[in-house]
């Protein structure tokens, strides 16, 4: 292609000009091959052959390859802009998640007298979802009616998503009724909207009224019930449909994982394999999360073997799930082996291995990985610091924990939240620095929750500090009366101090209030089940 371009360019200078059709074909060829420089050179050298398609092709290429400044410059230089030009800009801004830019771009489009298409409205409405600009949805609805596009299925589906995001069921129903020729897509949008609004009953009624259903209809209904915390109904719908595909199986497995019903998820995965459906990346990722959730190393290894057996390419998401699974199932060396084998790692990957080392009491290795991560230019987030501080707590590294806690906001712009303070209180409690823990709690920028007080109480129990323990117990009792941890730990400390009268009194109060001591638990894993 590049050789042909040079030959044609020399010919154009010596004999003739490239035709517009040839020019546009060659520009698009360069763009497909990511040769934006050659595409621009060809464009610049043939001004007489260019038309609006040439401009739009290059503009689309710049947006596709995220050359935003070049795209903006080209857009400003365009002698004429049609609706495709504006839609290309709007799509690019949507990709950049710039709702304010999209709004101003749309306003300028209106001022320039360019009539928006159904694609224009779909882009704009989609871009405004989950932003402060979604309040403008009714105004866009009015514009759509004015443009006589309200009966369009494509626009109607986008508007229904907008009203669902706005939390306005009447608007959702109004838009649906305005669509003249309702197809399965518009019905699916209505079901999705009702589910997002938390009205599963209306979604079910709409589903039953549908003249025809497709796999998306069933999947939307199942996902809707899952998101509305009704797993039994989701499973009922799932079992009712006979033509289940990998997407529907994965949705149901993931629903169980989200609800911490990990054994159910694994049982469904086995059933999926028996049915002959081949899992995809997302299925395996959810299943590995289920293995991690119930610490089923045996099942995790079998899932890993199944992935290798089917020569599944390991992307960063799937590999990260493996790292997390092995770490949470107790095989930290296998976790680190997978981590090291990954050519590309994202922030979640780094967080998983740091957290894994921390949970295994390998604080030094956790901090080494954290340093390696930051030196590599990866910016930590709040989860990273929860894992780092937790690792310091389990490894007794008080000074390192204090250093990282103090550097969170100053060096990385991460503001300390409740979880970070809990980790620090736990760190001080484990190390016996109860005075520092109390001082930290008293200086917190927000009121401590039960978990913070619980961390302090646990530290007191570890070091038999009755005085500070009673202070922590008051904090817990003020937020949640009759908390099991309160009775367990206070009884333990009173026994250690030989204050038997108070122990008897505690047990009497527990009996009167129906409070129960916290029970320990353990599990064993056989070849078929976790107990």
Coordinates of C-alpha atoms in Angstrom, one line a residue, residues 266 269 284 287-292 294-307 321-322 325-326 329 525:
X266 CA -19.3 -23.6 41.4
X269 CA -20.3 -24.0 36.6
X284 CA -13.7 -18.5 34.0
X287 CA -15.7 -19.1 38.6
X288 CA -12.2 -18.3 39.8
X289 CA -13.7 -15.6 42.0
X290 CA -16.0 -18.2 43.4
X291 CA -13.1 -20.5 44.2
X292 CA -11.3 -17.6 45.9
X294 CA -14.8 -20.2 49.4
X295 CA -11.0 -21.0 49.5
X296 CA -11.5 -24.0 47.2
X297 CA -7.9 -24.6 46.0
X298 CA -8.9 -28.0 44.6
X299 CA -11.6 -26.6 42.4
X300 CA -9.4 -23.6 41.5
X301 CA -6.7 -25.9 40.2
X302 CA -9.3 -27.8 38.1
X303 CA -10.7 -24.6 36.6
X304 CA -7.1 -23.6 35.8
X305 CA -6.5 -26.9 34.1
X306 CA -9.7 -26.6 32.1
X307 CA -8.5 -23.2 30.9
X321 CA -8.3 -13.7 38.7
X322 CA -5.8 -16.6 38.9
X325 CA -7.6 -17.2 43.5
X326 CA -4.3 -18.9 44.4
X329 CA -6.7 -20.3 48.6
X525 CA -12.5 -29.6 51.3

